[in-house]
Amino acid sequence: MEEGSEFTFLKTQRPYRILSLDGGGVRAVIQAVILSRLVKIFPNLLQEVDMFTGTSAGAIVAAALAVGIPPDQTVTFYEQEVGKIFKEGAMQRFVTIDNAIGACYSNEELKNMLCKEMGDKKLSDLTQKILIPTFHLDCCGTKEDEQPKASPARWRPEFYHNLPNSKNADTLLVDAVLKTTAAPTYFPIFNGYIDGGVVANNPALTALSTLLASNTAQIGDVVVLSISTGSNPKGIPKSAYKDGNWGLLEWGPHIIDLLLDSSTEVIDYQCRCILTDRYHRVDPLLQNEVGLDDAAAVPMLKQFAYQIDLTDTIKWIETNWNVKPADTVPADDLVDPVEPSKSSWRCNIM
């Protein structure tokens, strides 16, 4: 092989493009804003995506994109509707004893909104590929391609997708999203499934692995754009842990975030090792911690997302995504509008 021939091969082949979106509750509005900004620079960016993947709130954004809802309308959804999803009434607090014995929120509002936009579409109905991680609490000790057996229960991840080797492509898109958004303590368990973030809050590696297993693309052709929901400033200083002799009381407030964040960082590291410069991640650090259900933070998060420097991301897309930028991009299109859009989350889907 002549020197430089591999580089030429990669550049002359059409890349297989994966857009990966982390989970993060209301912080997913950051993803929608980033994509809205990028689409103004690269008008065909999303049409050229071969595979969307998203976990939890990232799956809401991914599913919306997969059915043709543009990212700016998803921004509007977060501005106008997310407060209804994360609305806890006095009766809910009373019945669940201030959420000690029940989820904080009902999933009915989210289900109604998803059904209105996505209807009865199945994963197999989508033109582009999609993968949504979930976690099954009771698999009856079997794998998904086996018949149920009378054996002890076993929980395990399950990945809903419409690649050629899929065994669950006939699943309703709404159901897959409701499964991956069933965050423990926040929303009820949905049909035996909970939030995919417990196994793959950053779904990039899961999407890559499933793609390669389907023989749909070669690893040398795959490029991945991964977008987080922003990282909360986290850490435990020595002044807090002192001699390090911590028990359940001390670890309790930190353990969930620690496990989720560490898993996300490991997946980022693995993708960088495997794909090198064909993997790019946008992972801005938030100035202040924002909870998954802090709907009041959406305006701040939107403003924050418009301030993220996307210079490196734009250069990476130009080099690896093989899409042409717009001839001109008005500066006003890249800044936060003064007034939020009054349009609904609806769009006409052909």
Coordinates of C-alpha atoms in Angstrom, one line a residue:
M1 CA 0.0 0.0 0.0
E2 CA 1.4 3.3 -1.0
E3 CA 2.0 5.9 1.6
G4 CA -1.1 8.0 2.1
S5 CA -3.4 5.6 0.2
E6 CA -5.5 4.8 3.3
F7 CA -6.1 8.5 3.9
T8 CA -7.3 8.8 0.3
F9 CA -9.6 5.8 0.6
L10 CA -11.3 7.2 3.7
K11 CA -11.8 10.6 2.1
T12 CA -13.2 9.2 -1.2
Q13 CA -15.7 6.9 0.5
R14 CA -19.1 8.2 1.7
P15 CA -18.8 8.2 5.5
Y16 CA -21.4 6.5 7.6
R17 CA -22.6 9.3 9.9
I18 CA -23.8 8.7 13.4
L19 CA -25.3 11.6 15.5
S20 CA -25.2 10.6 19.2
L21 CA -27.2 12.5 21.9
D22 CA -26.6 12.0 25.7
G23 CA -29.4 11.9 28.3
G24 CA -29.7 14.8 30.7
G25 CA -33.4 15.8 31.3
V26 CA -34.1 19.5 30.6
R27 CA -30.5 20.0 29.7
A28 CA -31.2 18.4 26.3
V29 CA -32.4 21.8 25.2
I30 CA -28.6 22.5 24.8
Q31 CA -28.4 19.8 22.1
A32 CA -31.4 21.2 20.3
V33 CA -29.9 24.7 20.2
I34 CA -26.5 23.4 19.1
L35 CA -28.1 21.4 16.3
S36 CA -30.2 24.4 15.3
R37 CA -27.1 26.5 15.0
L38 CA -25.2 23.9 13.0
V39 CA -28.1 23.4 10.6
K40 CA -28.0 27.1 9.7
I41 CA -24.4 26.6 8.7
F42 CA -24.8 23.1 7.2
P43 CA -28.4 23.0 5.8
N44 CA -28.2 19.3 4.9
L45 CA -26.5 18.2 8.1
L46 CA -29.4 16.2 9.5
Q47 CA -30.6 14.8 6.1
E48 CA -27.1 13.2 5.7
V49 CA -27.3 11.5 9.1
D50 CA -27.3 7.7 8.6
M51 CA -28.1 6.8 12.2
F52 CA -29.5 8.8 15.2
T53 CA -28.9 7.5 18.7
G54 CA -30.1 9.0 21.9
T55 CA -30.6 8.1 25.5
S56 CA -33.3 9.4 27.8
A57 CA -34.0 13.0 27.0
G58 CA -31.5 12.7 24.1
A59 CA -33.8 10.0 22.7
I60 CA -36.6 12.6 22.6
V61 CA -34.4 14.9 20.4
A62 CA -33.2 12.0 18.3
A63 CA -36.7 10.6 17.7
A64 CA -38.0 14.1 16.8
L65 CA -35.2 14.5 14.3
A66 CA -35.9 11.0 12.9
V67 CA -39.5 11.9 12.1
G68 CA -38.6 15.2 10.5
I69 CA -39.1 17.7 13.4
P70 CA -36.3 20.3 13.0
P71 CA -34.2 21.2 16.0
D72 CA -35.5 24.7 16.4
Q73 CA -39.0 23.3 17.0
T74 CA -37.6 21.0 19.6
V75 CA -36.1 24.1 21.3
T76 CA -39.6 25.6 21.4
F77 CA -40.9 22.4 22.9
Y78 CA -38.4 22.7 25.8
E79 CA -39.3 26.3 26.2
Q80 CA -43.1 25.9 26.2
E81 CA -43.9 22.3 27.2
V82 CA -41.2 20.8 29.4
G83 CA -42.6 22.5 32.5
K84 CA -45.8 20.6 32.0
I85 CA -43.9 17.3 32.0
F86 CA -42.0 18.1 35.2
K87 CA -45.1 19.4 37.1
E88 CA -45.6 17.9 40.5
G89 CA -49.0 18.6 42.1
A90 CA -49.9 18.6 45.8
M91 CA -51.9 15.4 45.4
Q92 CA -48.9 13.6 43.8
R93 CA -46.7 14.5 46.8
F94 CA -49.4 13.4 49.2
V95 CA -50.1 10.0 47.6
T96 CA -46.4 9.2 47.3
I97 CA -45.5 10.7 50.8
D98 CA -43.4 13.4 49.2
N99 CA -42.1 10.9 46.6
A100 CA -40.7 8.5 49.2
I101 CA -42.9 5.6 47.8
G102 CA -43.6 6.8 44.3
A103 CA -42.1 8.6 41.3
C104 CA -41.9 12.4 41.3
Y105 CA -43.9 12.8 38.1
S106 CA -46.4 11.0 35.9
N107 CA -45.4 10.2 32.4
E108 CA -48.8 10.9 31.0
E109 CA -48.0 14.4 29.8
L110 CA -44.9 13.2 28.0
K111 CA -46.7 10.3 26.5
N112 CA -49.5 12.5 25.1
M113 CA -47.0 14.9 23.6
L114 CA -45.0 12.1 22.0
C115 CA -48.1 10.4 20.6
K116 CA -49.3 13.7 19.1
E117 CA -46.0 14.1 17.2
M118 CA -45.0 10.6 16.4
G119 CA -48.3 8.8 16.3
D120 CA -48.1 5.1 15.7
K121 CA -44.8 5.1 13.8
K122 CA -42.6 2.1 14.4
L123 CA -38.9 2.1 14.3
S124 CA -39.1 0.2 11.0
D125 CA -41.1 3.0 9.5
L126 CA -38.2 5.5 9.8
T127 CA -36.1 6.3 6.8
Q128 CA -33.0 6.8 8.8
K129 CA -31.6 4.4 11.3
I130 CA -32.1 4.9 15.0
L131 CA -30.9 3.2 18.2
I132 CA -32.4 3.8 21.7
P133 CA -30.8 2.2 24.8
T134 CA -33.1 1.0 27.6
F135 CA -32.9 -1.3 30.6
H136 CA -35.2 -4.3 31.1
L137 CA -35.8 -5.1 34.8
D138 CA -37.1 -8.7 34.3
C139 CA -35.9 -10.7 31.3
C140 CA -36.8 -14.0 32.8
G141 CA -33.2 -15.1 32.5
T142 CA -33.3 -15.1 28.7
K143 CA -31.8 -13.1 25.9
E144 CA -34.3 -11.2 23.7
D145 CA -34.1 -13.9 20.9
E146 CA -34.9 -16.8 23.3
Q147 CA -38.2 -18.0 24.5
P148 CA -39.0 -17.2 28.2
K149 CA -37.9 -19.8 30.6
A150 CA -38.9 -20.7 34.2
S151 CA -35.7 -19.4 35.7
P152 CA -34.6 -16.6 38.0
A153 CA -35.2 -13.1 36.8
R154 CA -32.3 -11.2 35.3
W155 CA -32.1 -7.6 34.4
R156 CA -30.2 -6.5 31.4
P157 CA -29.9 -3.7 28.8
E158 CA -32.0 -3.8 25.7
F159 CA -31.3 -1.7 22.6
Y160 CA -34.2 -0.7 20.3
H161 CA -33.1 -0.1 16.7
N162 CA -34.0 -0.6 13.1
L163 CA -30.8 -1.9 11.7
P164 CA -31.0 -5.1 9.5
N165 CA -30.3 -7.5 12.4
S166 CA -33.0 -5.9 14.7
K167 CA -35.4 -8.1 16.5
N168 CA -37.5 -5.2 17.9
A169 CA -37.8 -2.9 14.8
D170 CA -41.6 -3.2 15.0
T171 CA -41.7 -1.4 18.4
L172 CA -43.6 1.8 18.4
L173 CA -41.2 4.8 18.5
V174 CA -43.2 6.3 21.3
D175 CA -42.8 3.2 23.5
A176 CA -39.1 3.0 23.0
V177 CA -38.8 6.7 24.0
L178 CA -41.0 6.2 27.1
K179 CA -38.8 3.3 28.1
T180 CA -35.6 5.1 27.9
T181 CA -36.9 8.2 29.7
A182 CA -38.3 6.3 32.7
A183 CA -35.6 7.7 35.0
P184 CA -35.8 6.0 38.4
T185 CA -37.5 8.2 41.1
Y186 CA -38.4 10.8 38.4
F187 CA -40.9 8.7 36.3
P188 CA -42.7 5.4 36.8
I189 CA -41.3 2.2 35.3
F190 CA -42.7 1.8 31.8
N191 CA -43.7 -1.8 30.8
G192 CA -40.8 -3.2 32.8
Y193 CA -38.2 -0.9 31.5
I194 CA -36.2 2.1 32.9
D195 CA -34.0 4.8 31.7
G196 CA -31.3 3.7 29.3
G197 CA -28.9 6.1 31.1
V198 CA -28.2 3.5 33.7
V199 CA -26.2 1.6 31.1
A200 CA -25.3 4.1 28.3
N201 CA -26.1 7.7 29.0
N202 CA -23.6 8.4 26.2
P203 CA -24.9 6.0 23.5
A204 CA -22.2 6.5 21.0
L205 CA -20.3 3.2 21.6
T206 CA -23.5 1.2 21.8
A207 CA -24.6 2.6 18.4
L208 CA -21.1 1.9 16.9
S209 CA -21.1 -1.7 18.2
T210 CA -24.6 -2.5 17.0
L211 CA -23.9 -1.0 13.6
L212 CA -20.7 -3.1 13.1
A213 CA -22.6 -6.2 14.3
S214 CA -25.2 -5.6 11.6
N215 CA -22.5 -5.5 8.9
T216 CA -24.1 -2.3 7.6
A217 CA -20.8 -0.4 7.5
Q218 CA -17.1 -0.9 8.0
I219 CA -15.4 0.8 11.0
G220 CA -13.1 2.8 8.7
D221 CA -16.1 4.5 7.2
V222 CA -17.9 5.5 10.4
V223 CA -17.8 9.0 11.8
V224 CA -19.6 10.0 15.1
L225 CA -20.7 13.4 16.3
S226 CA -21.5 13.1 20.0
I227 CA -23.3 15.9 21.8
S228 CA -23.8 16.0 25.6
T229 CA -26.4 17.9 27.5
G230 CA -23.6 19.8 29.3
S231 CA -21.6 18.5 32.2
N232 CA -22.6 19.6 35.7
P233 CA -19.6 20.9 37.7
K234 CA -18.9 17.9 39.9
G235 CA -16.2 16.7 42.2
I236 CA -15.4 15.8 45.8
P237 CA -12.5 17.9 47.2
K238 CA -10.2 16.5 49.9
S239 CA -11.6 19.0 52.3
A240 CA -14.9 17.2 52.0
Y241 CA -13.8 13.5 52.1
K242 CA -11.0 14.1 54.6
D243 CA -9.7 10.7 55.6
G244 CA -11.8 9.0 53.0
N245 CA -13.7 6.8 55.5
W246 CA -17.1 7.2 53.9
G247 CA -20.2 5.1 54.3
L248 CA -23.7 5.0 52.8
L249 CA -24.6 8.4 54.4
E250 CA -21.7 10.2 52.9
W251 CA -21.7 8.4 49.5
G252 CA -25.5 8.6 49.1
P253 CA -25.8 12.1 47.6
H254 CA -23.0 11.4 45.1
I255 CA -23.1 7.8 44.0
I256 CA -25.7 8.0 41.2
D257 CA -24.0 11.1 39.6
L258 CA -20.7 9.4 40.0
L259 CA -21.7 6.2 38.3
L260 CA -23.5 8.0 35.4
D261 CA -20.7 10.5 34.8
S262 CA -17.9 7.9 35.0
S263 CA -19.7 5.7 32.5
T264 CA -20.2 8.6 30.1
E265 CA -16.5 9.5 30.4
V266 CA -15.4 5.9 29.8
I267 CA -17.5 5.7 26.6
D268 CA -16.0 9.0 25.4
Y269 CA -12.5 7.6 26.0
Q270 CA -13.3 4.3 24.2
C271 CA -14.7 6.1 21.2
R272 CA -11.7 8.4 20.9
C273 CA -9.4 5.3 21.1
I274 CA -11.4 3.4 18.4
L275 CA -12.3 6.1 16.0
T276 CA -9.5 8.7 16.7
D277 CA -10.2 11.9 14.7
R278 CA -13.4 10.4 13.2
Y279 CA -15.1 11.0 16.5
H280 CA -15.9 14.4 17.8
R281 CA -17.7 15.3 21.1
V282 CA -19.3 18.6 22.2
D283 CA -19.4 18.5 26.0
P284 CA -19.6 22.0 27.5
L285 CA -19.1 22.5 31.2
L286 CA -22.0 24.2 32.9
Q287 CA -21.3 27.1 35.2
N288 CA -23.8 25.9 37.8
E289 CA -25.4 22.5 38.5
V290 CA -28.7 22.0 36.8
G291 CA -31.0 19.2 37.9
L292 CA -32.7 16.9 35.3
D293 CA -36.1 18.3 36.2
D294 CA -35.3 22.0 36.6
A295 CA -37.7 23.3 34.0
A296 CA -37.1 26.9 35.2
A297 CA -33.5 26.6 34.0
V298 CA -34.4 26.2 30.3
P299 CA -34.1 29.9 29.3
M300 CA -30.6 30.0 31.0
L301 CA -29.6 26.7 29.3
K302 CA -30.8 28.0 25.9
Q303 CA -28.7 31.2 26.3
F304 CA -25.7 29.2 27.5
A305 CA -26.0 26.9 24.4
Y306 CA -25.9 30.0 22.1
Q307 CA -22.6 31.0 23.7
I308 CA -20.8 27.7 23.1
D309 CA -17.8 28.0 20.8
L310 CA -18.5 25.6 17.9
T311 CA -15.4 26.5 15.9
D312 CA -13.8 23.1 16.3
T313 CA -17.0 21.3 15.7
I314 CA -17.6 23.2 12.4
K315 CA -14.1 22.4 11.2
W316 CA -14.6 18.8 12.1
I317 CA -17.9 18.6 10.2
E318 CA -16.3 20.2 7.2
T319 CA -13.5 17.6 7.3
N320 CA -15.4 14.4 8.2
W321 CA -19.2 14.8 7.5
N322 CA -18.8 15.6 3.8
V323 CA -21.6 18.2 3.8
K324 CA -21.3 21.7 2.2
P325 CA -21.8 24.8 4.3
A326 CA -24.3 27.4 3.3
D327 CA -22.9 30.1 1.0
T328 CA -23.8 32.8 3.6
V329 CA -25.0 32.6 7.2
P330 CA -26.5 35.8 8.6
A331 CA -25.0 36.5 12.0
D332 CA -28.4 37.0 13.5
D333 CA -29.2 33.3 12.8
L334 CA -26.5 32.1 15.1
V335 CA -27.5 34.1 18.2
D336 CA -30.3 33.6 20.7
P337 CA -33.6 35.1 19.5
V338 CA -34.9 37.8 21.9
E339 CA -38.3 36.2 21.9
P340 CA -38.9 32.4 21.9
S341 CA -40.8 31.1 18.9
K342 CA -44.5 30.8 19.3
S343 CA -44.9 27.9 17.0
S344 CA -45.8 24.5 18.4
W345 CA -43.7 21.4 18.3
R346 CA -45.7 20.2 15.4
C347 CA -44.3 19.9 11.9
N348 CA -45.7 18.4 8.7
I349 CA -44.2 15.0 8.2
M350 CA -44.3 13.6 4.6

